[in-house]
């Protein structure tokens, strides 16, 4: 039996993420009637406010009691018909799983194989879309943030590729590990279907699959012949119109979501993106300048601000690092999945996080690596991350200067009390 380790578990998998205490408390509710006249106050407010997180004013957001995978399925089956052609790129376990689902649901997927560590191949997409003069491709899939490899793709670039080809295909985006952590602009990029789950940037437990849809996606419902029932948006639209759901909603999750949205708006989306980038840069400094290891992401343009996959040296099994970190130091790191199993371990740096929390993960990973024989210099990762964070602003400049003015005013005695 595993011995008890005192103190808290350090959860640094890239989802589920740490849940803020406020969200935990908001979910501690007695069950109530989801058909009461009061319930729509809650449901309408979260459905409306989620639009701000997707950055859409023209689209509509839906919540399913599922995980992100359910929202993947809802996106596909509500807008496509069996045999429809879909363009997708495979460069990690999650882009792979979405392709696998599309194939199992009976769509004809044109798969572009990409080296794991890179992202959506914009030039290939542009060539394929331009060559598709008869517009047989009905959907273009793009995984915004490939959680398995720590790679972020350029969704604005995918939109440009579609526009350059004057192609009418629907743009589907997996924003499971990017939404509310990395900038995502549904209206500006004219994303038609955007998928996420509750357990990442939204800082909730797993249990909600969330789908943003454009008006163009909604107008595709009538012509889409895929079989669907539980995930039928038609049923959802009817029920949501008055603030209800076609089945029993996950009530505590909705209360938790209300609180997580409050927290997100208090910090501000742009500041959240800034914080994620700043924290991620510190982790990347630990990996490259400190440990002298490599990221799975092949070039800076692919670096993810929500997760880093760290390549372990030849002859070392990454799973061993993760197991030692967990059993010896009470630290949960992300495993290498599929093609990169054993070759990487991952540090999730998304959600409710700050520098000192991340230093725990970096120190724990460092000790676990030393324990399994990886020759990193003790303290080097922690030192490099500290150096980065100490020499960079933790909040955007405009806020720093406001704070500086405040402190200056205090130190010169111009504010009393
Ligand atoms: N897509 C990405 C990018 C993910 O990271 C995940 C899960 O980690 C999923 C999809 C699947 O989401 P879920 O596990 O919530 O079904």
mmCIF file of C-alpha atoms in Angstrom, residues 127 169 192 203 210 297 310 313 340 357 387:
data_model
loop_
_atom_site.group_PDB
_atom_site.id
_atom_site.type_symbol
_atom_site.label_atom_id
_atom_site.label_comp_id
_atom_site.label_asym_id
_atom_site.label_seq_id
_atom_site.Cartn_x
_atom_site.Cartn_y
_atom_site.Cartn_z
ATOM 1 C CA UNK A 127 -3.212 23.818 -50.841
ATOM 2 C CA UNK A 169 -16.360 24.587 -45.217
ATOM 3 C CA UNK A 192 -18.186 27.757 -36.575
ATOM 4 C CA UNK A 203 -11.218 25.541 -13.339
ATOM 5 C CA UNK A 210 -19.304 23.067 -23.843
ATOM 6 C CA UNK A 297 7.164 21.437 -29.346
ATOM 7 C CA UNK A 310 9.402 17.745 -21.756
ATOM 8 C CA UNK A 313 16.953 11.795 -22.396
ATOM 9 C CA UNK A 340 5.246 9.940 -27.121
ATOM 10 C CA UNK A 357 2.722 26.795 -7.069
ATOM 11 C CA UNK A 387 15.188 34.371 -12.751
#
